[in-house]
GROMACS .gro file of C-alpha atoms in nm:
model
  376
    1UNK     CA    1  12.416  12.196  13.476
    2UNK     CA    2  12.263  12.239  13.850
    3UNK     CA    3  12.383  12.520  14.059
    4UNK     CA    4  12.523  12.281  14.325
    5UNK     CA    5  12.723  12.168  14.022
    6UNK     CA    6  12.803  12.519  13.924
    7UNK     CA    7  12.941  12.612  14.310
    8UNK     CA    8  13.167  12.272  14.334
    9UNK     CA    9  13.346  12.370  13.994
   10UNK     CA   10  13.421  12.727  14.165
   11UNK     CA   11  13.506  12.599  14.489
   12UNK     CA   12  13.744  12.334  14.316
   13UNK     CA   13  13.927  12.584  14.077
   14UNK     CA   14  13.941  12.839  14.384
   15UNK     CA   15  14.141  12.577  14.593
   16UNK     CA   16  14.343  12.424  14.270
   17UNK     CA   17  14.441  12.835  14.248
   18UNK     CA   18  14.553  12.894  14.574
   19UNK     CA   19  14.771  12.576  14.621
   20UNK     CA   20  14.921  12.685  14.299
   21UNK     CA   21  14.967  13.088  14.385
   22UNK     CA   22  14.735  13.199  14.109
   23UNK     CA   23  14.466  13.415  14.142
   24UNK     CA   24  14.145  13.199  14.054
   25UNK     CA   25  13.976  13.197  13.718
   26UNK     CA   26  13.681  13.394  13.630
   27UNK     CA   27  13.380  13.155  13.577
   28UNK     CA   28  13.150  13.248  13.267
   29UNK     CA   29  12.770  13.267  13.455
   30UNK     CA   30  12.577  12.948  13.373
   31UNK     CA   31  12.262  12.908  13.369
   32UNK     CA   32  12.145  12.609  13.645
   33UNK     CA   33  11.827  12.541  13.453
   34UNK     CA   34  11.975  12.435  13.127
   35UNK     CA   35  12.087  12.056  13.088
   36UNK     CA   36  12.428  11.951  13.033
   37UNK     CA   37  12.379  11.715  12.769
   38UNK     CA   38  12.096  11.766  12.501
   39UNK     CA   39  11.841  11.550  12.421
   40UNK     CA   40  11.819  11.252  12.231
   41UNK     CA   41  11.597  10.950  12.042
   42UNK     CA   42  11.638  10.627  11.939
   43UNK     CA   43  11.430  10.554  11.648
   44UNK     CA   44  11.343  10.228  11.600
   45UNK     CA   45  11.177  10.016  11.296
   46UNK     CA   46  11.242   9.764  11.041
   47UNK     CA   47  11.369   9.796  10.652
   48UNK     CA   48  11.174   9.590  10.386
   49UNK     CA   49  11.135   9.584   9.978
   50UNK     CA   50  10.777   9.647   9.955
   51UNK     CA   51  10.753   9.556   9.595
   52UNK     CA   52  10.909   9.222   9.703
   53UNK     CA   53  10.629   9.209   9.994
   54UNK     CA   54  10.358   9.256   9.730
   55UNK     CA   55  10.523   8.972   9.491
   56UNK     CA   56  10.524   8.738   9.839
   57UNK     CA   57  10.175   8.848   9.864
   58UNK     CA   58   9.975   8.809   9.551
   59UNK     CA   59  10.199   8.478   9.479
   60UNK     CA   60  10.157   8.330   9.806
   61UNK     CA   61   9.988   7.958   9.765
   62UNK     CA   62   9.670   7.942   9.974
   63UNK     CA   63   9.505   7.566  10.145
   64UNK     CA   64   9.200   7.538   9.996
   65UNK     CA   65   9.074   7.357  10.337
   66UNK     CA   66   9.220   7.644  10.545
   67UNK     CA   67   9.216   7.961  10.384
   68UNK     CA   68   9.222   8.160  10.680
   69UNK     CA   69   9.592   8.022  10.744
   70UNK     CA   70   9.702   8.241  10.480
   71UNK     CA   71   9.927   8.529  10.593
   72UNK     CA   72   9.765   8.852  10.556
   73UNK     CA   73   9.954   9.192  10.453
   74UNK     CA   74  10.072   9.284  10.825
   75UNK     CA   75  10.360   9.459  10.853
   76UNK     CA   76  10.421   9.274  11.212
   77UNK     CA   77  10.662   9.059  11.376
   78UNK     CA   78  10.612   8.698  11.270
   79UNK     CA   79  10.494   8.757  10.952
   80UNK     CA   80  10.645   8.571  10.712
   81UNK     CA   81  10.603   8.767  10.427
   82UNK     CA   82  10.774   9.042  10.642
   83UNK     CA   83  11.047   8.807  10.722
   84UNK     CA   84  11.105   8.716  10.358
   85UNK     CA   85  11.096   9.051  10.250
   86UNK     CA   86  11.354   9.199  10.496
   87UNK     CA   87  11.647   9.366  10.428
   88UNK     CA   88  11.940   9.225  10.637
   89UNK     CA   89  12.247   9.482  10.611
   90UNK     CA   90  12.155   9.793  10.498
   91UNK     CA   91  12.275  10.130  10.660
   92UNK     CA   92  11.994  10.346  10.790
   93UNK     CA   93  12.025  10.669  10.936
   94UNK     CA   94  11.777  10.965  10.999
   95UNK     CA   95  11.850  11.241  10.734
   96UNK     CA   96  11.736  11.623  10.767
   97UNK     CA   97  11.805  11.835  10.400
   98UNK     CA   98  12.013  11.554  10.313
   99UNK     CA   99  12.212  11.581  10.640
  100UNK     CA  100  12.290  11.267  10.860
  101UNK     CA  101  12.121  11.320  11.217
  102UNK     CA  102  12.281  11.077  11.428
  103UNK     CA  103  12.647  11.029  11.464
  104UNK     CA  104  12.656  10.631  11.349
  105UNK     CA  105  12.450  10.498  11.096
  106UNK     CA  106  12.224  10.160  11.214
  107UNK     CA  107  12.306   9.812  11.036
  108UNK     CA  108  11.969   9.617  10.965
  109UNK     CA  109  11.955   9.265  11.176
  110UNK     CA  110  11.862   8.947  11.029
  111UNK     CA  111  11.492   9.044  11.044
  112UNK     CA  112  11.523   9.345  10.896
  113UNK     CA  113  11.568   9.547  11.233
  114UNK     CA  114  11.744   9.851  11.296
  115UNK     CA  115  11.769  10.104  11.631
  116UNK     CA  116  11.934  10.425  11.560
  117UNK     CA  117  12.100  10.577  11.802
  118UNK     CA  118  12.156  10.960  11.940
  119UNK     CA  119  11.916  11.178  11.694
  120UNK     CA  120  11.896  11.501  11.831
  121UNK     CA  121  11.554  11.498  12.028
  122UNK     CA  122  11.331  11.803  11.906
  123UNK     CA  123  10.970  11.927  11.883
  124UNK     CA  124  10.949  12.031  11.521
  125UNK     CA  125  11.262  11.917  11.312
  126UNK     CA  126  11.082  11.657  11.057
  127UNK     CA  127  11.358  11.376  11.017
  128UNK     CA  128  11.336  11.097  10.702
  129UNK     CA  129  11.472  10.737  10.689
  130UNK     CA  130  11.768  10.661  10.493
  131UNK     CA  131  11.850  10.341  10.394
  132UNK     CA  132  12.196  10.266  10.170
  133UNK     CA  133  12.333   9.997  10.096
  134UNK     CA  134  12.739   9.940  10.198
  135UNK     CA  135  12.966   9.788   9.980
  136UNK     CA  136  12.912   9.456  10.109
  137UNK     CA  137  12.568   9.494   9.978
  138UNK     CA  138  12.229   9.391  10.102
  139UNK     CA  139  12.008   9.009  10.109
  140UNK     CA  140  11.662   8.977  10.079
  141UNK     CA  141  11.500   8.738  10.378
  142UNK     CA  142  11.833   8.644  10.502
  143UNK     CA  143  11.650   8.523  10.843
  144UNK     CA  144  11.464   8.230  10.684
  145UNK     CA  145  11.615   7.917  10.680
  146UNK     CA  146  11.402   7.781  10.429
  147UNK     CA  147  11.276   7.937  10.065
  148UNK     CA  148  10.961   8.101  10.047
  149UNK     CA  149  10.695   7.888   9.937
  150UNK     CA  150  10.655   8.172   9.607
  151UNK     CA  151  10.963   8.135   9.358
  152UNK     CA  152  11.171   8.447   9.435
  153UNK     CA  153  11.351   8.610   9.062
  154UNK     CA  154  11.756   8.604   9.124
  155UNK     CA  155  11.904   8.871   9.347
  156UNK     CA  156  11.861   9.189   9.222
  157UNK     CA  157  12.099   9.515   9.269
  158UNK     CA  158  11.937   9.742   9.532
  159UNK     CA  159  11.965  10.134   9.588
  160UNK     CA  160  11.962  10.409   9.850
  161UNK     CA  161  11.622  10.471   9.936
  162UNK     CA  162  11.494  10.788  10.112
  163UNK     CA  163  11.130  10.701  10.317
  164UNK     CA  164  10.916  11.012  10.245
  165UNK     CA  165  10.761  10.951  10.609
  166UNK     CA  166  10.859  11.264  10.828
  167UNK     CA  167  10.951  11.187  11.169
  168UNK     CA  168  10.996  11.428  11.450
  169UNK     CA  169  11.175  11.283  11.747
  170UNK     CA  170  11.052  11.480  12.048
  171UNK     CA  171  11.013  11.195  12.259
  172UNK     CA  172  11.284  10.917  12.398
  173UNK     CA  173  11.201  10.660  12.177
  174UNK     CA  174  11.031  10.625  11.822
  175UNK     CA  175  10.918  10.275  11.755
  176UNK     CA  176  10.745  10.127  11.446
  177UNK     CA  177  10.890  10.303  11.168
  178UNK     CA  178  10.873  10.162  10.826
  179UNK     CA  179  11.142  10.237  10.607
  180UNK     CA  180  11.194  10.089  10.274
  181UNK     CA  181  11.442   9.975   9.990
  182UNK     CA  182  11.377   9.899   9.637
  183UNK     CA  183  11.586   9.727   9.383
  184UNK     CA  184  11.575   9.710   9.015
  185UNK     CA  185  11.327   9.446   8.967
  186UNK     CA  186  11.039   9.598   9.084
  187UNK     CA  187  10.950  10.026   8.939
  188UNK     CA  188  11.302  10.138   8.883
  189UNK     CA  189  11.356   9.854   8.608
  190UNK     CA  190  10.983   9.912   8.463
  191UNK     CA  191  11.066  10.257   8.448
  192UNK     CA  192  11.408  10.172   8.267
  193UNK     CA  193  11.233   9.993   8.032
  194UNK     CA  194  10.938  10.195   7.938
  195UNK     CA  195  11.151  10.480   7.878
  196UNK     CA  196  11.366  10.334   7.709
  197UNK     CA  197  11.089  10.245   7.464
  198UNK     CA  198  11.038  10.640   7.466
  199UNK     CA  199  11.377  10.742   7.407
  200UNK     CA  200  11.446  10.522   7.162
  201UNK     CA  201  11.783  10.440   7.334
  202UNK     CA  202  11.896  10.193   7.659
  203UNK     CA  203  11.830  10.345   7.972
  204UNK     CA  204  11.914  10.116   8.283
  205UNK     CA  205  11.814  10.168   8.636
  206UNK     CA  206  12.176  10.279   8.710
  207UNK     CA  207  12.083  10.573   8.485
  208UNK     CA  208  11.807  10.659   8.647
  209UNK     CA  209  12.025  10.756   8.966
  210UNK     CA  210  12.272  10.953   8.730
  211UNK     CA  211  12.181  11.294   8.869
  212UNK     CA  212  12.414  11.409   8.510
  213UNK     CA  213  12.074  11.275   8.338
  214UNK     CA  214  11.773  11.249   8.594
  215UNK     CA  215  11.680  11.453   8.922
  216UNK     CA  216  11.576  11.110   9.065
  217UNK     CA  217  11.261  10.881   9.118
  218UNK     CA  218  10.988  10.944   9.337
  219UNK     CA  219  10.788  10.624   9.395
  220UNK     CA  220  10.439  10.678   9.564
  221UNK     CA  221  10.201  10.343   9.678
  222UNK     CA  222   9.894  10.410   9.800
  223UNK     CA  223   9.694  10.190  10.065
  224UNK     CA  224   9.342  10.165  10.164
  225UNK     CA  225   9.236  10.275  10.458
  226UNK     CA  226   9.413  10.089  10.746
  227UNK     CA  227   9.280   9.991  11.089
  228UNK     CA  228   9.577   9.949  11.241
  229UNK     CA  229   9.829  10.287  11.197
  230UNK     CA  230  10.035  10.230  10.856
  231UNK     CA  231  10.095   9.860  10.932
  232UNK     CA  232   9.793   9.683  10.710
  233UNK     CA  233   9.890   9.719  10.355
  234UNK     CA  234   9.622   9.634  10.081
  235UNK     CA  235   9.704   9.838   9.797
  236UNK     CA  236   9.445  10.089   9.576
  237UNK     CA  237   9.308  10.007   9.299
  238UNK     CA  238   9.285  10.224   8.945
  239UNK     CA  239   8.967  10.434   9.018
  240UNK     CA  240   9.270  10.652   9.230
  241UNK     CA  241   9.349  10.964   9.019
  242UNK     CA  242   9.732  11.123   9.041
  243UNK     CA  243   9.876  11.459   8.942
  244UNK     CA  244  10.161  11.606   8.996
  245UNK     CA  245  10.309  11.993   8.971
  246UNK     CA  246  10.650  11.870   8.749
  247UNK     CA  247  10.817  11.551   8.661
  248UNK     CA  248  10.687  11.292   8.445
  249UNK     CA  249  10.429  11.079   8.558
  250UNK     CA  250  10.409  10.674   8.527
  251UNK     CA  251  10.157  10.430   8.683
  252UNK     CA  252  10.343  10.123   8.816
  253UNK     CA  253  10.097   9.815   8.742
  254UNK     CA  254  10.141   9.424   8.843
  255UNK     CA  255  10.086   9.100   8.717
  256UNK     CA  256  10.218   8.738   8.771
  257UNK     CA  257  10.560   8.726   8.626
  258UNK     CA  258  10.485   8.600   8.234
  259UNK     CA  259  10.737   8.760   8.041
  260UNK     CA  260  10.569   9.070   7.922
  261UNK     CA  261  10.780   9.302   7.707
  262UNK     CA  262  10.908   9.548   7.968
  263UNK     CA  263  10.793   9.332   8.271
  264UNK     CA  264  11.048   9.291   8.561
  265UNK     CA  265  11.098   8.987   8.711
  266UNK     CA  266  10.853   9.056   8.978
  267UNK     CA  267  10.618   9.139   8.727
  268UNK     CA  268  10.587   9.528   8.755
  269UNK     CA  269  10.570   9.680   8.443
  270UNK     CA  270  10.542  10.083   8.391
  271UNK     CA  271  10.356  10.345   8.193
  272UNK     CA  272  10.363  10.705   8.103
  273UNK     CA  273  10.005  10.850   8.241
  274UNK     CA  274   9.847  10.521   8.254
  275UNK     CA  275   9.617  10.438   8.608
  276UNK     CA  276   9.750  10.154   8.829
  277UNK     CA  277   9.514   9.884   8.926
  278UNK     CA  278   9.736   9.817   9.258
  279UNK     CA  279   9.763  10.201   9.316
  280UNK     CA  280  10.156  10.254   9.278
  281UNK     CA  281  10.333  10.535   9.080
  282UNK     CA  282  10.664  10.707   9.021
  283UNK     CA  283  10.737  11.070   8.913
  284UNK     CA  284  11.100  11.081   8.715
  285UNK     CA  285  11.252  11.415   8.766
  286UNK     CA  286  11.382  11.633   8.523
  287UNK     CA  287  11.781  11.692   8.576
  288UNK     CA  288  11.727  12.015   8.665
  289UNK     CA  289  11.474  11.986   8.921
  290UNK     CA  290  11.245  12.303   8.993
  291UNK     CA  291  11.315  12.457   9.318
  292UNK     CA  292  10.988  12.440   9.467
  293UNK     CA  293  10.837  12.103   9.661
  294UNK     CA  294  10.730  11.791   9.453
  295UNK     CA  295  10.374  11.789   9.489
  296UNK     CA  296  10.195  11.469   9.408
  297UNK     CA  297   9.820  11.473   9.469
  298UNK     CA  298   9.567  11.211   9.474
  299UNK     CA  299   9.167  11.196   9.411
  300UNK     CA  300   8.955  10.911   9.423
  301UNK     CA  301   8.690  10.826   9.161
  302UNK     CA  302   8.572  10.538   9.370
  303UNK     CA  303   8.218  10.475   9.500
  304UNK     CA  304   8.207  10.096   9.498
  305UNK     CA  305   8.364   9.708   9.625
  306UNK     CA  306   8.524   9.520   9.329
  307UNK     CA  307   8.182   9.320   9.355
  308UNK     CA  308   7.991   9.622   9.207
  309UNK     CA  309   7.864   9.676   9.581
  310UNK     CA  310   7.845  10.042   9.732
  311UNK     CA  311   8.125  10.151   9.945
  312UNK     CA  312   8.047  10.364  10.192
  313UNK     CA  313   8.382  10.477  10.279
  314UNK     CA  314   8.462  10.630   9.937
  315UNK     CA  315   8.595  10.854   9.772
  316UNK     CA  316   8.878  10.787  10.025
  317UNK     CA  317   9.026  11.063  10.156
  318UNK     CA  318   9.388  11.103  10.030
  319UNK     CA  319   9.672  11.323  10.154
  320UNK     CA  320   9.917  11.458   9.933
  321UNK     CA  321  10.263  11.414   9.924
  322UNK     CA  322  10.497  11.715   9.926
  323UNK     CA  323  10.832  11.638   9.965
  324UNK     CA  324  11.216  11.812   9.879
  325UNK     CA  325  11.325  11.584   9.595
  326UNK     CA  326  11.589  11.360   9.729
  327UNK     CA  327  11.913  11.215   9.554
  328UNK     CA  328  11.833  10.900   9.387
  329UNK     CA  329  11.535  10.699   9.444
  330UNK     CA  330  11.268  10.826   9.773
  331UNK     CA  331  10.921  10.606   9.797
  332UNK     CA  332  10.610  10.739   9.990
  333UNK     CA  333  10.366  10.491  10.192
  334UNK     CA  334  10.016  10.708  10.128
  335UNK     CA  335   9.759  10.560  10.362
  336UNK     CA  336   9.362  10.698  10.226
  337UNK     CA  337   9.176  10.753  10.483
  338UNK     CA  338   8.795  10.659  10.449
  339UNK     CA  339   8.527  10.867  10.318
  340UNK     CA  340   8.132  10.909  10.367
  341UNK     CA  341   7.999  11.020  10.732
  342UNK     CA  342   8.271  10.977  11.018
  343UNK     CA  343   8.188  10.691  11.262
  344UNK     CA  344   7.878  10.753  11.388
  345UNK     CA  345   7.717  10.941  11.189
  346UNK     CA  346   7.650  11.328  11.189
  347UNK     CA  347   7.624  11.493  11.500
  348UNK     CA  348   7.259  11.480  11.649
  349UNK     CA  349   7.251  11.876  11.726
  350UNK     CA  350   7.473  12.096  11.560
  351UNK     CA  351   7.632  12.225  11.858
  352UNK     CA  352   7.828  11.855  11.894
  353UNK     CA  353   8.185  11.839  11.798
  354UNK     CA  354   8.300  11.499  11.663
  355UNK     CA  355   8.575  11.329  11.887
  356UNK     CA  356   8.954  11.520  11.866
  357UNK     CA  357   9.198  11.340  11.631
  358UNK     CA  358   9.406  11.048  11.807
  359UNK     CA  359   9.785  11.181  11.977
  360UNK     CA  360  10.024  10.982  11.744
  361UNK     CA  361  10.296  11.150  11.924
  362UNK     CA  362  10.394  10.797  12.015
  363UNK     CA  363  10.491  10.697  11.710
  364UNK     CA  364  10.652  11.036  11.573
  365UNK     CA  365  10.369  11.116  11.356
  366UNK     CA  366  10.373  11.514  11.302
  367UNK     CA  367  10.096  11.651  11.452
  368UNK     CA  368  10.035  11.929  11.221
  369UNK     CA  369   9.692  12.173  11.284
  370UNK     CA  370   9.419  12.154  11.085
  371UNK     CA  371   9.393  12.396  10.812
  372UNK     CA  372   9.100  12.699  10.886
  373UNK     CA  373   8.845  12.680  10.665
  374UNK     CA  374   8.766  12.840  10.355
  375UNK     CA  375   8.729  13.257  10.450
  376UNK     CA  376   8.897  13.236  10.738
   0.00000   0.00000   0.00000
């Protein structure tokens, strides 16, 4: 509130006073420097079933004569892949401990889009997607007027899904975000039925949200290095190692849809320590989950091209993710980033410094400092 805004509220409750025969009321001091109304975002983005993306993907018939018309895996307006693997209808909202951060939830459009409104603009606060599904419910691809040129399985039941990407909102606007969905074709019914295997008993996706049983699913995917932010998504491969401080740990694997024991119907099939060759994984929580952070690590064994070539640019690089569990079912996007010398080489004297790290403020990336390092 401005001062000149501060002296017309006096002046105006001085005169109401006086035609009235009251002595005027006592302002509180303000402060003129302080804004009326706080700050807010909009955070922008699309909602998609990425195991649905990756089915569109690997299935996707290619023209022998033009195999550079095939679609590539963009995460990008037009794609069709993207467009057939859109969720039209869910509720997403921006979640802190759990907490809804904006007063009215977003509904997704036809392509998958969403804007969310009014989140409380800040510089540190470290926001996650949300994405439920009403009781309506949710359709895969509802913008395309046609089917997909890949057989899609039947509709499957889809669940709440938490994005373990942290956004801080410090700016106006927070475009590009990426949050996802998952149903129980793809890791959640893999998971159902490798456990079920274990447990000698029927366990169903449903049960696997039953906090009375299980502290949830944790679904990481990790992605070679992209060139363009978190938008290019080629998945790892098996030579990517995973740990994790609790929980059990399953790799997810894929293959064309050929009735498998315990293969979905979008052919993902799950099992207890075993690598992935498309680098996905889940952690199932105990049902009483520690209180400390999830922490899933990665390490890559990699050193060559699927040709037997060298690759330069491993072992990747591969961030962990350390995350509050989440009710339900939460999935983590892990981009590597590449290994080997940085562009350019070394420095040429060893007083050079190599070029600061990009300002993804743009995009609500945290921008967290590097750590010191070791012994000091």
């Amino acid at each position: 509130m401005r001062a000149s805004t501060v002296f017309s509220s006096v002046m105006l409750s001085a005169a109401l006073s006086g035609c009235l025969g009251q002595e005027p009321p006592v302002v509180p001091p303000s402060n003129p420097y302080v804004d009326a109304t706080p700050r807010t975002s909009t955070v922008s983005g699309f909602v998609h079933d990425p195991e649905a993306f990756w089915y569109l993907m690997a299935n996707w018939p290619m023209d022998p004569e033009h195999p550079e018309m095939a679609p590539g895996p963009l995460l990008l307006e037009g794609s069709p892949i993207l467009s057939y693997s859109s969720i039209t209808g869910a509720h997403v909202n921006l979640v802190d401990h759990g907490v809804p951060a904006a007063p009215t939830s977003a509904v997704t459009t036809q392509r998958g889009g969403f804007n969310v409104y009014g989140v409380p603009a800040s510089e540190s606060t470290e926001y996650l997607m949300r994405s439920e599904v009403p009781a309506s419910g949710v359709t895969l691809g509802a913008e395309m007027h046609e089917p997909p040129p890949v057989p899609m399985p039947a509709a499957a039941k889809y669940y709440p899904t938490t994005t373990l990407r942290p956004i801080v909102a410090s700016g106006p606007f927070c475009n590009l975000q990426v949050a996802t969905m998952v149903s129980d074709a793809g890791a959640l019914g893999a998971l159902a039925f490798a456990i079920s295997d274990e447990q000698g008993r029927t366990v169903t996706p449903d049960d696997l949200m039953d906090p009375n049983q299980f502290g949830g699913v944790v679904l990481t995917w990790v992605y070679a290095p992209s060139e363009f932010l978190d938008l290019i998504v080629v998945p790892a491969d098996h030579q990517v190692a995973v740990e994790t401080n609790y929980g059990t740990l399953y790799g997810i694997d894929w293959a064309p849809s050929m009735g498998i024991p315990g293969q979905t119907e979008l052919g993902y099939m799950a099992g207890r320590g075993a690598p992935s060759y498309v680098g996905y994984y889940a952690v199932v929580l105990p049902r009483d989950v520690p209180p400390e952070p999830l922490i899933v690590s990665f390490s890559d064994t990699g050193s060559t091209y699927p040709d037997g070539s060298p690759d330069p640019t491993r072992p990747w690089s591969i961030p962990p993710v350390i995350a509050e569990p989440q009710p339900g079912v939460s999935m983590a996007r892990v981009h590597a980033f590449p290994g080997g010398e940085p562009p350019g080489g070394p420095p040429e004297d060893a007083y050079d410094e190599f070029p600061p790290e990009p300002d993804m403020s743009w995009v609500c990336m945290p921008m967290h400092p590097p750590e010191p390092p070791p012994g000091e």
